mmCIF file of C-alpha atoms in Angstrom:
data_model
loop_
_atom_site.group_PDB
_atom_site.id
_atom_site.type_symbol
_atom_site.label_atom_id
_atom_site.label_comp_id
_atom_site.label_asym_id
_atom_site.label_seq_id
_atom_site.Cartn_x
_atom_site.Cartn_y
_atom_site.Cartn_z
ATOM 1 C CA MET A 645 -25.319 -37.658 -57.365
ATOM 2 C CA SER A 646 -21.835 -38.029 -58.740
ATOM 3 C CA TYR A 647 -23.146 -39.590 -61.973
ATOM 4 C CA PHE A 648 -24.833 -36.344 -62.991
ATOM 5 C CA ARG A 649 -21.788 -34.298 -61.980
ATOM 6 C CA SER A 650 -19.358 -36.259 -64.107
ATOM 7 C CA GLY A 651 -17.763 -34.365 -66.964
ATOM 8 C CA GLU A 652 -18.872 -36.946 -69.511
ATOM 9 C CA VAL A 653 -22.545 -36.736 -68.503
ATOM 10 C CA LYS A 654 -22.444 -32.937 -68.349
ATOM 11 C CA GLU A 655 -21.034 -32.892 -71.896
ATOM 12 C CA GLN A 656 -23.701 -35.321 -73.122
ATOM 13 C CA ILE A 657 -26.486 -33.239 -71.580
ATOM 14 C CA ALA A 658 -25.045 -30.025 -73.025
ATOM 15 C CA ALA A 659 -24.875 -31.643 -76.482
ATOM 16 C CA ALA A 660 -28.445 -32.960 -76.201
ATOM 17 C CA ASN A 661 -29.901 -29.731 -74.815
ATOM 18 C CA GLN A 662 -29.709 -27.647 -77.979
ATOM 19 C CA PRO A 663 -32.275 -25.365 -79.632
ATOM 20 C CA ARG A 664 -34.952 -27.207 -81.622
ATOM 21 C CA THR A 665 -34.152 -30.594 -80.087
ATOM 22 C CA ASN A 666 -36.564 -32.812 -78.220
ATOM 23 C CA SER A 667 -36.469 -33.649 -74.501
ATOM 24 C CA LYS A 668 -36.001 -37.278 -75.613
ATOM 25 C CA GLU A 669 -32.414 -36.343 -76.461
ATOM 26 C CA VAL A 670 -31.771 -35.452 -72.809
ATOM 27 C CA GLN A 671 -33.759 -38.461 -71.616
ATOM 28 C CA GLU A 672 -31.442 -40.765 -73.556
ATOM 29 C CA VAL A 673 -28.510 -39.427 -71.521
ATOM 30 C CA LEU A 674 -30.349 -39.998 -68.230
ATOM 31 C CA LEU A 675 -32.041 -43.308 -69.059
ATOM 32 C CA PRO A 676 -29.137 -45.681 -68.322
ATOM 33 C CA LYS A 677 -28.725 -44.353 -64.768
ATOM 34 C CA ALA A 678 -32.484 -44.065 -64.234
ATOM 35 C CA LYS A 679 -32.917 -47.740 -65.171
ATOM 36 C CA GLU A 680 -30.031 -48.694 -62.898
ATOM 37 C CA LEU A 681 -31.836 -46.932 -60.029
ATOM 38 C CA GLY A 682 -35.052 -48.858 -60.719
ATOM 39 C CA PHE A 683 -36.955 -46.386 -62.878
ATOM 40 C CA ARG A 684 -38.966 -47.659 -65.791
ATOM 41 C CA SER A 685 -39.771 -45.578 -68.830
ATOM 42 C CA GLU A 686 -43.170 -43.962 -69.414
ATOM 43 C CA ALA A 687 -45.103 -46.108 -66.949
ATOM 44 C CA LYS A 688 -48.753 -46.424 -67.941
ATOM 45 C CA GLY A 689 -51.702 -46.939 -65.635
ATOM 46 C CA LEU A 690 -50.186 -45.267 -62.587
ATOM 47 C CA PHE A 691 -53.096 -42.868 -62.253
ATOM 48 C CA ASP A 692 -56.000 -45.141 -63.215
ATOM 49 C CA ASP A 693 -57.867 -44.180 -60.029
ATOM 50 C CA TYR A 694 -57.671 -40.436 -60.788
ATOM 51 C CA ALA A 695 -59.834 -38.214 -63.000
ATOM 52 C CA THR A 696 -56.765 -37.548 -65.156
ATOM 53 C CA SER A 697 -56.008 -41.246 -65.582
ATOM 54 C CA ALA A 698 -54.054 -40.903 -68.831
ATOM 55 C CA LEU A 699 -51.074 -39.194 -67.160
ATOM 56 C CA ARG A 700 -47.750 -40.849 -67.995
ATOM 57 C CA PRO A 701 -44.540 -39.662 -66.364
ATOM 58 C CA ASP A 702 -41.312 -40.015 -68.326
ATOM 59 C CA TYR A 703 -39.980 -42.412 -65.694
ATOM 60 C CA TYR A 704 -41.386 -44.055 -62.583
ATOM 61 C CA CYS A 705 -39.693 -45.905 -59.725
ATOM 62 C CA PRO A 706 -42.016 -47.870 -57.436
ATOM 63 C CA ILE A 707 -41.353 -47.666 -53.702
ATOM 64 C CA GLY A 708 -43.735 -49.745 -51.629
ATOM 65 C CA GLU A 709 -47.285 -48.585 -52.330
ATOM 66 C CA THR A 710 -46.067 -45.292 -53.800
ATOM 67 C CA GLY A 711 -43.110 -44.197 -55.893
ATOM 68 C CA ILE A 712 -41.115 -41.434 -57.515
ATOM 69 C CA ILE A 713 -41.911 -39.912 -60.886
ATOM 70 C CA LEU A 714 -39.214 -38.317 -63.025
ATOM 71 C CA GLU A 715 -40.020 -35.820 -65.785
ATOM 72 C CA VAL A 716 -37.476 -34.416 -68.205
ATOM 73 C CA GLU A 717 -38.523 -31.112 -69.749
ATOM 74 C CA ARG A 718 -36.672 -28.593 -71.855
ATOM 75 C CA GLY A 719 -37.469 -25.729 -74.187
ATOM 76 C CA GLN A 720 -41.241 -25.370 -74.157
ATOM 77 C CA THR A 721 -41.427 -25.152 -70.400
ATOM 78 C CA THR A 722 -39.377 -21.977 -70.395
ATOM 79 C CA THR A 723 -40.441 -20.447 -73.697
ATOM 80 C CA ASN A 724 -44.220 -20.748 -73.641
ATOM 81 C CA ASN A 725 -45.372 -21.755 -70.145
ATOM 82 C CA ASN A 726 -46.058 -25.385 -71.062
ATOM 83 C CA ASP A 727 -44.869 -26.254 -67.570
ATOM 84 C CA LEU A 728 -48.365 -25.329 -66.377
ATOM 85 C CA ARG A 729 -49.872 -27.781 -68.860
ATOM 86 C CA ASN A 730 -47.643 -30.524 -67.441
ATOM 87 C CA PHE A 731 -49.111 -30.128 -63.966
#
């Protein structure tokens, strides 16, 4: 996607993706485009029929009877294996 390749967005992501910052900083850079594409933030109730019903993706875009989830992770996933917890 050209949006994510633009110099301005790359600079914003680089500025947001700093040590000891939260993934919300990066999410704020991506949120305008995600909303434009039909994603909604932290959709609740998507997994009500599953044993792990409290799951909430960062963003969700419905497509028919299914959809796409979008997760933004930084830091913990590479420093302490929290990526496994996110599954």
